[in-house]
Amino acid sequence: MDFVYGEFLISDNKEMLDIPTIKGFLARSYWANKRSDETIEKSIVSSTCYGIYQADIQVGFARVVTDDATMYWLCDVFIHEECRGQGLGKKLIEVITQSDRFRDLMGLLGTLDAHELYEQYQFNRNSDRFMIRLPNYPG
């Protein structure tokens, strides 16, 4: 699936993904900065991934984990710092949540700082219901 948004392309074609760019952003993130390169690579292989591209340069990413029947987990969403403020994050979430594949499934995600973005797409805060077990990263 490809979607054109102004000068940007949103695509779920994994062959277009710039893995070093994705690793670099996740290394700077608060949620994934302890993941190894191998873990990031495996997560990409095992997930549906969306990239945002300006010409041939990847400027955004999102990963979706799903059973394709009841739910999906939206994670690792990023927009390159230099491209923020152009509506790319909103368009990316819209493309995912309104897609034929995901629109009728329950969506889950975790965020510390982007609640207002996701609330625009019918995600609701529910901190009293969900629990998390963090991985035991080596080192």
PDB file of C-alpha atoms in Angstrom:
ATOM      1  CA  MET A   1       0.000   0.000   0.000  1.00  0.00           C
ATOM      2  CA  ASP A   2       1.373   3.393  -0.987  1.00  0.00           C
ATOM      3  CA  PHE A   3      -0.146   6.761  -0.122  1.00  0.00           C
ATOM      4  CA  VAL A   4       1.068  10.127  -1.407  1.00  0.00           C
ATOM      5  CA  TYR A   5       0.882  13.088   0.964  1.00  0.00           C
ATOM      6  CA  GLY A   6       2.234  16.238  -0.679  1.00  0.00           C
ATOM      7  CA  GLU A   7       5.896  15.599  -1.439  1.00  0.00           C
ATOM      8  CA  PHE A   8       5.947  12.532   0.840  1.00  0.00           C
ATOM      9  CA  LEU A   9       5.242   8.856   0.229  1.00  0.00           C
ATOM     10  CA  ILE A  10       3.862   6.595   2.971  1.00  0.00           C
ATOM     11  CA  SER A  11       4.458   2.930   2.182  1.00  0.00           C
ATOM     12  CA  ASP A  12       4.326  -0.469   3.867  1.00  0.00           C
ATOM     13  CA  ASN A  13       6.907  -1.851   1.418  1.00  0.00           C
ATOM     14  CA  LYS A  14       9.664  -3.253   3.657  1.00  0.00           C
ATOM     15  CA  GLU A  15      12.160  -3.203   0.794  1.00  0.00           C
ATOM     16  CA  MET A  16      12.138   0.607   0.992  1.00  0.00           C
ATOM     17  CA  LEU A  17      13.005   0.766   4.718  1.00  0.00           C
ATOM     18  CA  ASP A  18      16.304   2.424   5.644  1.00  0.00           C
ATOM     19  CA  ILE A  19      17.338   0.182   8.539  1.00  0.00           C
ATOM     20  CA  PRO A  20      20.298   2.365   9.679  1.00  0.00           C
ATOM     21  CA  THR A  21      17.964   5.400   9.875  1.00  0.00           C
ATOM     22  CA  ILE A  22      15.433   3.419  11.913  1.00  0.00           C
ATOM     23  CA  LYS A  23      18.133   2.126  14.257  1.00  0.00           C
ATOM     24  CA  GLY A  24      19.518   5.635  14.696  1.00  0.00           C
ATOM     25  CA  PHE A  25      16.199   7.112  15.665  1.00  0.00           C
ATOM     26  CA  LEU A  26      15.289   4.269  18.025  1.00  0.00           C
ATOM     27  CA  ALA A  27      18.694   4.621  19.689  1.00  0.00           C
ATOM     28  CA  ARG A  28      17.766   8.265  20.473  1.00  0.00           C
ATOM     29  CA  SER A  29      14.245   7.422  21.691  1.00  0.00           C
ATOM     30  CA  TYR A  30      13.199   7.034  25.317  1.00  0.00           C
ATOM     31  CA  TRP A  31      11.374   3.771  24.636  1.00  0.00           C
ATOM     32  CA  ALA A  32      13.844   1.765  22.559  1.00  0.00           C
ATOM     33  CA  ASN A  33      17.310   3.112  23.345  1.00  0.00           C
ATOM     34  CA  LYS A  34      18.424  -0.143  24.971  1.00  0.00           C
ATOM     35  CA  ARG A  35      17.436  -2.427  22.116  1.00  0.00           C
ATOM     36  CA  SER A  36      20.236  -4.141  20.260  1.00  0.00           C
ATOM     37  CA  ASP A  37      20.548  -3.845  16.490  1.00  0.00           C
ATOM     38  CA  GLU A  38      19.626  -7.523  16.238  1.00  0.00           C
ATOM     39  CA  THR A  39      16.436  -6.980  18.255  1.00  0.00           C
ATOM     40  CA  ILE A  40      15.436  -4.033  16.067  1.00  0.00           C
ATOM     41  CA  GLU A  41      16.073  -6.040  12.900  1.00  0.00           C
ATOM     42  CA  LYS A  42      14.052  -9.003  14.192  1.00  0.00           C
ATOM     43  CA  SER A  43      11.173  -6.711  15.231  1.00  0.00           C
ATOM     44  CA  ILE A  44      11.035  -5.256  11.717  1.00  0.00           C
ATOM     45  CA  VAL A  45      11.013  -8.690  10.093  1.00  0.00           C
ATOM     46  CA  SER A  46       8.188  -9.857  12.380  1.00  0.00           C
ATOM     47  CA  SER A  47       5.962  -6.760  12.004  1.00  0.00           C
ATOM     48  CA  THR A  48       4.075  -4.700   9.471  1.00  0.00           C
ATOM     49  CA  CYS A  49       6.144  -1.556   8.962  1.00  0.00           C
ATOM     50  CA  TYR A  50       5.315   1.800   7.450  1.00  0.00           C
ATOM     51  CA  GLY A  51       7.880   4.255   6.192  1.00  0.00           C
ATOM     52  CA  ILE A  52       7.526   7.883   5.191  1.00  0.00           C
ATOM     53  CA  TYR A  53       9.852   9.025   2.425  1.00  0.00           C
ATOM     54  CA  GLN A  54      10.804  12.388   0.971  1.00  0.00           C
ATOM     55  CA  ALA A  55      12.374  11.508  -2.356  1.00  0.00           C
ATOM     56  CA  ASP A  56      14.536   8.518  -1.394  1.00  0.00           C
ATOM     57  CA  ILE A  57      15.158   9.608   2.204  1.00  0.00           C
ATOM     58  CA  GLN A  58      13.240   7.948   5.029  1.00  0.00           C
ATOM     59  CA  VAL A  59      11.828  10.582   7.392  1.00  0.00           C
ATOM     60  CA  GLY A  60       9.260   8.551   9.348  1.00  0.00           C
ATOM     61  CA  PHE A  61       8.443   5.082  10.594  1.00  0.00           C
ATOM     62  CA  ALA A  62       5.820   3.078  12.447  1.00  0.00           C
ATOM     63  CA  ARG A  63       5.650  -0.589  13.324  1.00  0.00           C
ATOM     64  CA  VAL A  64       2.467  -2.620  13.847  1.00  0.00           C
ATOM     65  CA  VAL A  65       2.284  -5.998  15.587  1.00  0.00           C
ATOM     66  CA  THR A  66      -1.002  -7.838  15.013  1.00  0.00           C
ATOM     67  CA  ASP A  67      -2.865 -11.124  15.019  1.00  0.00           C
ATOM     68  CA  ASP A  68      -4.953  -9.757  12.085  1.00  0.00           C
ATOM     69  CA  ALA A  69      -8.154 -10.859  13.817  1.00  0.00           C
ATOM     70  CA  THR A  70      -8.707  -9.009  17.084  1.00  0.00           C
ATOM     71  CA  MET A  71      -5.955  -6.471  17.849  1.00  0.00           C
ATOM     72  CA  TYR A  72      -2.843  -4.615  16.875  1.00  0.00           C
ATOM     73  CA  TRP A  73      -0.113  -2.854  18.816  1.00  0.00           C
ATOM     74  CA  LEU A  74       1.150   0.367  17.258  1.00  0.00           C
ATOM     75  CA  CYS A  75       4.744   1.106  18.223  1.00  0.00           C
ATOM     76  CA  ASP A  76       8.075   2.690  17.312  1.00  0.00           C
ATOM     77  CA  VAL A  77       6.402   5.690  15.670  1.00  0.00           C
ATOM     78  CA  PHE A  78       8.791   8.459  14.711  1.00  0.00           C
ATOM     79  CA  ILE A  79       9.071  11.467  12.438  1.00  0.00           C
ATOM     80  CA  HIS A  80      12.562  12.840  11.789  1.00  0.00           C
ATOM     81  CA  GLU A  81      13.154  15.966  13.851  1.00  0.00           C
ATOM     82  CA  GLU A  82      13.641  18.162  10.757  1.00  0.00           C
ATOM     83  CA  CYS A  83      10.286  17.083   9.285  1.00  0.00           C
ATOM     84  CA  ARG A  84       8.070  17.564  12.313  1.00  0.00           C
ATOM     85  CA  GLY A  85       5.267  20.108  12.241  1.00  0.00           C
ATOM     86  CA  GLN A  86       4.119  19.176   8.718  1.00  0.00           C
ATOM     87  CA  GLY A  87       1.299  16.815   9.690  1.00  0.00           C
ATOM     88  CA  LEU A  88       3.292  13.679   8.859  1.00  0.00           C
ATOM     89  CA  GLY A  89       2.641  11.968  12.192  1.00  0.00           C
ATOM     90  CA  LYS A  90      -1.083  12.623  11.881  1.00  0.00           C
ATOM     91  CA  LYS A  91      -1.197  11.349   8.312  1.00  0.00           C
ATOM     92  CA  LEU A  92       0.790   8.224   9.230  1.00  0.00           C
ATOM     93  CA  ILE A  93      -1.574   7.370  12.105  1.00  0.00           C
ATOM     94  CA  GLU A  94      -4.579   8.106   9.887  1.00  0.00           C
ATOM     95  CA  VAL A  95      -3.301   5.804   7.123  1.00  0.00           C
ATOM     96  CA  ILE A  96      -2.743   2.975   9.605  1.00  0.00           C
ATOM     97  CA  THR A  97      -5.931   3.310  11.670  1.00  0.00           C
ATOM     98  CA  GLN A  98      -8.177   3.787   8.634  1.00  0.00           C
ATOM     99  CA  SER A  99      -6.655   0.980   6.573  1.00  0.00           C
ATOM    100  CA  ASP A 100      -8.844  -1.973   5.626  1.00  0.00           C
ATOM    101  CA  ARG A 101      -6.482  -4.201   7.591  1.00  0.00           C
ATOM    102  CA  PHE A 102      -6.597  -2.387  10.945  1.00  0.00           C
ATOM    103  CA  ARG A 103      -9.719  -0.190  11.153  1.00  0.00           C
ATOM    104  CA  ASP A 104     -11.928  -2.907  12.660  1.00  0.00           C
ATOM    105  CA  LEU A 105      -9.350  -4.214  15.154  1.00  0.00           C
ATOM    106  CA  MET A 106      -8.679  -3.029  18.706  1.00  0.00           C
ATOM    107  CA  GLY A 107      -5.562  -0.845  18.701  1.00  0.00           C
ATOM    108  CA  LEU A 108      -3.115  -0.574  21.597  1.00  0.00           C
ATOM    109  CA  LEU A 109      -0.116   1.686  22.082  1.00  0.00           C
ATOM    110  CA  GLY A 110       2.021   3.233  24.757  1.00  0.00           C
ATOM    111  CA  THR A 111       3.212   6.825  24.928  1.00  0.00           C
ATOM    112  CA  LEU A 112       4.540   9.225  27.515  1.00  0.00           C
ATOM    113  CA  ASP A 113       4.188  12.393  25.451  1.00  0.00           C
ATOM    114  CA  ALA A 114       1.861  12.063  22.449  1.00  0.00           C
ATOM    115  CA  HIS A 115      -1.553  11.355  23.961  1.00  0.00           C
ATOM    116  CA  GLU A 116      -3.205  14.255  22.133  1.00  0.00           C
ATOM    117  CA  LEU A 117      -2.017  12.979  18.755  1.00  0.00           C
ATOM    118  CA  TYR A 118      -3.458   9.507  19.283  1.00  0.00           C
ATOM    119  CA  GLU A 119      -6.698  10.750  20.855  1.00  0.00           C
ATOM    120  CA  GLN A 120      -7.514  12.350  17.481  1.00  0.00           C
ATOM    121  CA  TYR A 121      -7.709   8.795  16.105  1.00  0.00           C
ATOM    122  CA  GLN A 122      -9.995   7.380  18.811  1.00  0.00           C
ATOM    123  CA  PHE A 123      -7.285   6.008  21.107  1.00  0.00           C
ATOM    124  CA  ASN A 124      -8.379   6.466  24.731  1.00  0.00           C
ATOM    125  CA  ARG A 125      -6.233   6.666  27.850  1.00  0.00           C
ATOM    126  CA  ASN A 126      -6.678   3.545  29.962  1.00  0.00           C
ATOM    127  CA  SER A 127      -3.804   3.394  32.403  1.00  0.00           C
ATOM    128  CA  ASP A 128      -5.738   1.497  35.051  1.00  0.00           C
ATOM    129  CA  ARG A 129      -6.335  -1.538  32.833  1.00  0.00           C
ATOM    130  CA  PHE A 130      -3.084  -2.355  31.087  1.00  0.00           C
ATOM    131  CA  MET A 131       0.059  -3.782  32.639  1.00  0.00           C
ATOM    132  CA  ILE A 132       3.562  -4.077  31.283  1.00  0.00           C
ATOM    133  CA  ARG A 133       6.540  -6.313  31.906  1.00  0.00           C
ATOM    134  CA  LEU A 134       9.774  -4.762  30.705  1.00  0.00           C
ATOM    135  CA  PRO A 135      12.413  -6.937  29.059  1.00  0.00           C
ATOM    136  CA  ASN A 136      15.514  -7.947  30.961  1.00  0.00           C
ATOM    137  CA  TYR A 137      18.088  -6.431  28.616  1.00  0.00           C
ATOM    138  CA  PRO A 138      21.608  -7.735  29.108  1.00  0.00           C
ATOM    139  CA  GLY A 139      24.228  -5.398  30.470  1.00  0.00           C
TER     140      GLY A 139
END
